[in-house]
Amino acid sequence: MKGVISALLLFLLFSPPVHGIKVPELDLNLAENEYAISFLPLKSGEVAVLHLAAGDNYLINTGPRSQVRELYYYLDQININEIKAVIITEQAEIYEDTLLKLRKKYSIAEIMAGASFSEPLMEAETAGLKSLKEGDRYRLSPELDLEVIHDGNEKQEGLDFSLTFFNHRFLWLSSQSKHAEGVFMTKPLKNVNIVKIPLHSKTECISDPLIKHIDPQTALLYRSKEKLLNGDLLEAINEAWIDLYLTGQHGLITIKFNKSNYEVLTFEQDDGAFKEQPNES
């Protein structure tokens, strides 16, 4: 099994109450040659934050407006005061009303989305829009590059991209179709360390050939404790000796990268999870 450092965050500091809730505050302490990505355990949607050492933050998806207080909670937890841009990974993750609220609160200057599904965002004029197409590359910092692997417009497809940082490569998969898998199998993905696996339903799973093609060290799934995982998927991940993390089991998950390695930081869900307060609108 390829090595990966797993650590439990052992420090809890309390920030001022937000909406009547005390928020456990996490300080990632990013050095100059580091970056991190945090996966937020929202009730629905696949939402993450990309943290750059210079202080820029990129929000990946937003979740629906009904969850905006929960989103605020986790953004407060990881000390997010401004967001440079929002990356939308699929049509089902477009929530124009949420984007409008976030734009005002976090001074968002840009929305990035797959060209195949970005038309509604153009019409809404929520912020400056950058359409991402397959093969596009963007330099987010001198050390961090975003590459669009696939921009799918078929059923159960979306924006699939990788983040390359020194010798590390993180792959965010949104698409889960035979067509998309065929595209992935033609791409050089052997240097991927970590993959975020899409899971549109419990009857589907990433195929064994694709797992072997990517050959990651670590995999992450947005999945609640209540939803059962596909048995074939679990078996394939176990047989490939891949470390698996689930937001529903591990709560807030942050992966922190430096030049030579990375570590997975988990924050226990029972301690740090958002809890809806009674009698709130």
PDB file of N, CA and C in Angstrom, residues 35 73-74 80 100 126 145 170 181 204 225 237:
ATOM      1  N   TYR A  35      -0.550  23.839   0.190  1.00  0.00           N
ATOM      2  CA  TYR A  35      -1.943  24.166  -0.082  1.00  0.00           C
ATOM      3  C   TYR A  35      -2.784  23.054   0.524  1.00  0.00           C
ATOM      4  N   TYR A  73     -21.490  27.821   8.491  1.00  0.00           N
ATOM      5  CA  TYR A  73     -20.902  27.210   9.688  1.00  0.00           C
ATOM      6  C   TYR A  73     -19.534  26.599   9.358  1.00  0.00           C
ATOM      7  N   TYR A  74     -19.486  25.791   8.307  1.00  0.00           N
ATOM      8  CA  TYR A  74     -18.225  25.126   7.989  1.00  0.00           C
ATOM      9  C   TYR A  74     -17.192  26.101   7.424  1.00  0.00           C
ATOM     10  N   ILE A  80     -12.788  31.040   6.661  1.00  0.00           N
ATOM     11  CA  ILE A  80     -12.948  31.603   5.329  1.00  0.00           C
ATOM     12  C   ILE A  80     -13.715  32.921   5.436  1.00  0.00           C
ATOM     13  N   LEU A 100     -25.706  34.165  -5.414  1.00  0.00           N
ATOM     14  CA  LEU A 100     -25.921  35.592  -5.182  1.00  0.00           C
ATOM     15  C   LEU A 100     -25.643  35.961  -3.726  1.00  0.00           C
ATOM     16  N   THR A 126     -24.395  36.282 -12.249  1.00  0.00           N
ATOM     17  CA  THR A 126     -24.084  36.308 -10.828  1.00  0.00           C
ATOM     18  C   THR A 126     -22.689  36.878 -10.555  1.00  0.00           C
ATOM     19  N   ASP A 145      -1.531  23.987 -10.474  1.00  0.00           N
ATOM     20  CA  ASP A 145      -2.197  24.065 -11.772  1.00  0.00           C
ATOM     21  C   ASP A 145      -3.497  23.275 -11.756  1.00  0.00           C
ATOM     22  N   PHE A 170      -4.213  15.671  -7.479  1.00  0.00           N
ATOM     23  CA  PHE A 170      -5.548  15.370  -6.957  1.00  0.00           C
ATOM     24  C   PHE A 170      -6.531  15.395  -8.120  1.00  0.00           C
ATOM     25  N   GLU A 181     -15.907   7.330 -18.747  1.00  0.00           N
ATOM     26  CA  GLU A 181     -14.855   6.373 -18.398  1.00  0.00           C
ATOM     27  C   GLU A 181     -13.939   6.124 -19.585  1.00  0.00           C
ATOM     28  N   GLU A 204     -24.320   2.050  -8.694  1.00  0.00           N
ATOM     29  CA  GLU A 204     -23.236   2.277  -9.636  1.00  0.00           C
ATOM     30  C   GLU A 204     -21.914   2.384  -8.899  1.00  0.00           C
ATOM     31  N   LYS A 225     -23.659   8.377   6.644  1.00  0.00           N
ATOM     32  CA  LYS A 225     -23.608   7.092   7.325  1.00  0.00           C
ATOM     33  C   LYS A 225     -24.812   6.225   6.976  1.00  0.00           C
ATOM     34  N   ILE A 237     -11.916  -1.115  -3.992  1.00  0.00           N
ATOM     35  CA  ILE A 237     -11.043  -0.188  -3.270  1.00  0.00           C
ATOM     36  C   ILE A 237     -10.156  -0.945  -2.282  1.00  0.00           C
TER      37      ILE A 237
END
